[in-house]
Coordinates of N, CA and C in Angstrom, one line a residue:
M11 N -47.5 -15.8 -51.2 CA -48.7 -15.8 -50.3 C -49.3 -17.2 -50.5
Q12 N -49.5 -17.8 -49.3 CA -50.2 -19.1 -49.3 C -51.7 -18.9 -49.2
E13 N -52.5 -19.7 -49.9 CA -54.0 -19.6 -49.8 C -54.5 -20.9 -49.5
I14 N -55.3 -21.0 -48.4 CA -55.9 -22.3 -48.0 C -57.4 -22.1 -48.2
K15 N -58.1 -23.1 -48.9 CA -59.5 -23.0 -49.1 C -60.2 -24.1 -48.2
V16 N -61.2 -23.7 -47.6 CA -62.0 -24.6 -46.7 C -63.4 -24.6 -47.2
D17 N -64.0 -25.8 -47.5 CA -65.4 -25.9 -47.9 C -66.1 -26.6 -46.8
A18 N -66.9 -25.7 -46.0 CA -67.6 -26.2 -44.8 C -69.1 -26.2 -45.1
R19 N -69.5 -26.2 -46.3 CA -70.9 -26.2 -46.6 C -71.5 -27.5 -46.2
G20 N -72.8 -27.4 -45.6 CA -73.5 -28.6 -45.2 C -73.0 -29.2 -43.9
R21 N -72.1 -28.5 -43.2 CA -71.6 -29.0 -41.9 C -72.3 -28.2 -40.8
S22 N -72.6 -28.9 -39.7 CA -73.2 -28.3 -38.6 C -72.2 -27.8 -37.6
C23 N -72.5 -26.7 -36.9 CA -71.6 -26.1 -35.9 C -71.5 -27.2 -34.8
P24 N -70.3 -27.3 -34.2 CA -69.1 -26.4 -34.4 C -68.1 -26.8 -35.4
E25 N -68.5 -27.8 -36.3 CA -67.5 -28.3 -37.3 C -66.9 -27.2 -38.2
P26 N -67.7 -26.3 -38.8 CA -67.1 -25.3 -39.6 C -66.1 -24.4 -38.9
V27 N -66.3 -24.1 -37.6 CA -65.4 -23.3 -36.8 C -64.1 -24.1 -36.6
M28 N -64.3 -25.4 -36.3 CA -63.1 -26.3 -36.1 C -62.3 -26.4 -37.3
M29 N -62.9 -26.5 -38.5 CA -62.2 -26.6 -39.8 C -61.5 -25.3 -40.0
A30 N -62.1 -24.1 -39.7 CA -61.4 -22.8 -39.9 C -60.2 -22.8 -38.9
Q31 N -60.3 -23.2 -37.7 CA -59.2 -23.1 -36.7 C -58.1 -24.0 -37.2
N32 N -58.4 -25.2 -37.7 CA -57.4 -26.1 -38.2 C -56.6 -25.4 -39.4
A33 N -57.3 -24.7 -40.3 CA -56.7 -24.0 -41.4 C -55.8 -22.9 -40.9
F34 N -56.2 -22.2 -39.8 CA -55.4 -21.1 -39.3 C -54.1 -21.7 -38.7
Q35 N -54.2 -22.9 -38.1 CA -53.0 -23.5 -37.5 C -52.0 -24.0 -38.6
Q36 N -52.4 -24.2 -39.8 CA -51.5 -24.6 -40.9 C -50.7 -23.5 -41.5
L37 N -51.0 -22.3 -41.1 CA -50.3 -21.1 -41.7 C -48.9 -21.0 -41.2
S38 N -48.1 -20.6 -42.1 CA -46.6 -20.3 -41.8 C -46.4 -18.9 -41.7
S39 N -45.1 -18.5 -41.8 CA -44.8 -17.0 -41.7 C -45.1 -16.3 -43.0
G40 N -45.3 -15.0 -42.9 CA -45.6 -14.2 -44.0 C -47.1 -13.9 -44.1
E41 N -47.5 -13.4 -45.2 CA -49.0 -13.1 -45.4 C -49.7 -14.3 -46.0
E42 N -50.7 -14.7 -45.3 CA -51.5 -15.9 -45.7 C -52.9 -15.5 -45.8
K43 N -53.7 -16.3 -46.6 CA -55.1 -16.1 -46.8 C -55.8 -17.5 -46.6
V44 N -56.9 -17.4 -45.9 CA -57.8 -18.6 -45.7 C -59.2 -18.1 -46.3
I45 N -59.7 -18.9 -47.2 CA -61.0 -18.6 -47.8 C -61.9 -19.8 -47.3
I46 N -63.0 -19.4 -46.6 CA -63.9 -20.4 -46.0 C -65.2 -20.2 -46.6
H47 N -65.8 -21.3 -47.1 CA -67.1 -21.3 -47.8 C -68.1 -22.0 -46.9
V48 N -69.1 -21.3 -46.5 CA -70.1 -21.9 -45.6 C -71.5 -21.5 -46.1
D49 N -72.5 -22.3 -45.7 CA -73.9 -22.0 -46.1 C -74.8 -21.8 -44.9
S50 N -74.2 -21.4 -43.8 CA -75.0 -21.2 -42.5 C -74.6 -19.8 -42.0
P51 N -75.6 -18.9 -41.8 CA -75.3 -17.6 -41.2 C -74.7 -17.8 -39.8
V52 N -75.1 -18.8 -39.0 CA -74.5 -19.0 -37.7 C -73.0 -19.4 -37.8
A53 N -72.7 -20.3 -38.7 CA -71.3 -20.6 -38.9 C -70.5 -19.4 -39.4
M54 N -71.1 -18.6 -40.3 CA -70.4 -17.4 -40.8 C -70.0 -16.5 -39.6
E55 N -71.0 -16.2 -38.7 CA -70.8 -15.3 -37.6 C -69.8 -15.9 -36.6
N56 N -69.8 -17.2 -36.4 CA -68.9 -17.8 -35.4 C -67.5 -17.8 -36.0
I57 N -67.3 -18.1 -37.3 CA -65.9 -18.0 -37.9 C -65.4 -16.6 -37.9
K58 N -66.3 -15.7 -38.2 CA -65.9 -14.2 -38.2 C -65.4 -13.8 -36.8
R59 N -66.1 -14.2 -35.7 CA -65.7 -13.9 -34.4 C -64.4 -14.6 -34.0
L60 N -64.2 -15.8 -34.5 CA -62.9 -16.5 -34.2 C -61.8 -15.8 -34.9
A61 N -61.9 -15.4 -36.1 CA -60.9 -14.6 -36.8 C -60.6 -13.3 -36.1
E62 N -61.6 -12.6 -35.7 CA -61.4 -11.3 -35.0 C -60.8 -11.5 -33.7
R63 N -61.0 -12.6 -33.0 CA -60.4 -12.9 -31.7 C -58.9 -13.1 -31.9
Y64 N -58.5 -13.6 -33.0 CA -57.0 -13.8 -33.4 C -56.5 -12.5 -34.0
R65 N -57.3 -11.5 -34.1 CA -57.0 -10.2 -34.7 C -56.5 -10.3 -36.2
Y66 N -57.2 -11.2 -36.9 CA -57.0 -11.4 -38.3 C -58.0 -10.5 -39.0
A67 N -57.6 -10.0 -40.2 CA -58.6 -9.2 -41.0 C -59.5 -10.2 -41.7
V68 N -60.8 -9.9 -41.7 CA -61.8 -10.8 -42.2 C -62.8 -10.0 -43.0
S69 N -63.2 -10.5 -44.2 CA -64.2 -9.9 -45.0 C -65.2 -11.0 -45.4
V70 N -66.5 -10.6 -45.6 CA -67.5 -11.6 -45.9 C -68.2 -11.2 -47.2
E71 N -68.4 -12.2 -48.1 CA -69.2 -11.9 -49.3 C -70.3 -12.9 -49.3
K72 N -71.5 -12.4 -49.6 CA -72.7 -13.3 -49.6 C -73.0 -13.6 -51.0
D73 N -73.3 -14.9 -51.3 CA -73.7 -15.3 -52.7 C -75.0 -16.2 -52.5
G74 N -76.1 -15.5 -52.6 CA -77.4 -16.3 -52.4 C -77.4 -16.6 -50.9
K75 N -77.5 -17.9 -50.6 CA -77.6 -18.4 -49.2 C -76.2 -18.8 -48.7
E76 N -75.2 -18.6 -49.5 CA -73.8 -19.0 -49.1 C -72.9 -17.8 -48.8
F77 N -71.9 -18.1 -48.0 CA -71.0 -17.0 -47.6 C -69.6 -17.4 -47.9
Y78 N -68.8 -16.5 -48.3 CA -67.3 -16.7 -48.5 C -66.6 -15.7 -47.5
L79 N -65.9 -16.3 -46.6 CA -65.1 -15.5 -45.6 C -63.7 -15.5 -46.1
T80 N -63.1 -14.4 -46.3 CA -61.7 -14.3 -46.6 C -60.9 -13.7 -45.4
V81 N -60.1 -14.6 -44.8 CA -59.3 -14.2 -43.6 C -57.9 -14.0 -44.0
T82 N -57.4 -12.8 -43.8 CA -56.0 -12.5 -44.1 C -55.2 -12.4 -42.8
V83 N -54.1 -13.2 -42.8 CA -53.2 -13.3 -41.7 C -51.9 -12.8 -42.0
K84 N -51.3 -11.9 -41.2 CA -50.0 -11.4 -41.4 C -49.2 -11.9 -40.2
N85 N -48.3 -12.9 -40.4 CA -47.5 -13.4 -39.4 C -46.1 -12.8 -39.6
N86 N -45.4 -12.6 -38.5 CA -44.0 -12.1 -38.6 C -43.1 -13.3 -38.8
A87 N -42.2 -13.1 -39.7 CA -41.2 -14.2 -40.0 C -40.2 -14.4 -38.9

């Protein structure tokens, strides 16, 4: 399983969403994980919607004012 980490803290929208989309495009076949770290509720919601649009499983953990989105992608080989 490949895991890609994206640190988008301190970035203004739409940059965190673009960073997440770029990470999604780097994924290969099999089960993959993208972990995205943001500090904006707006960025968190936008990335969550993007992942859901692709039908990826997404979970969000809040740590103070920061968010960790774990996006799990299952691609067919």
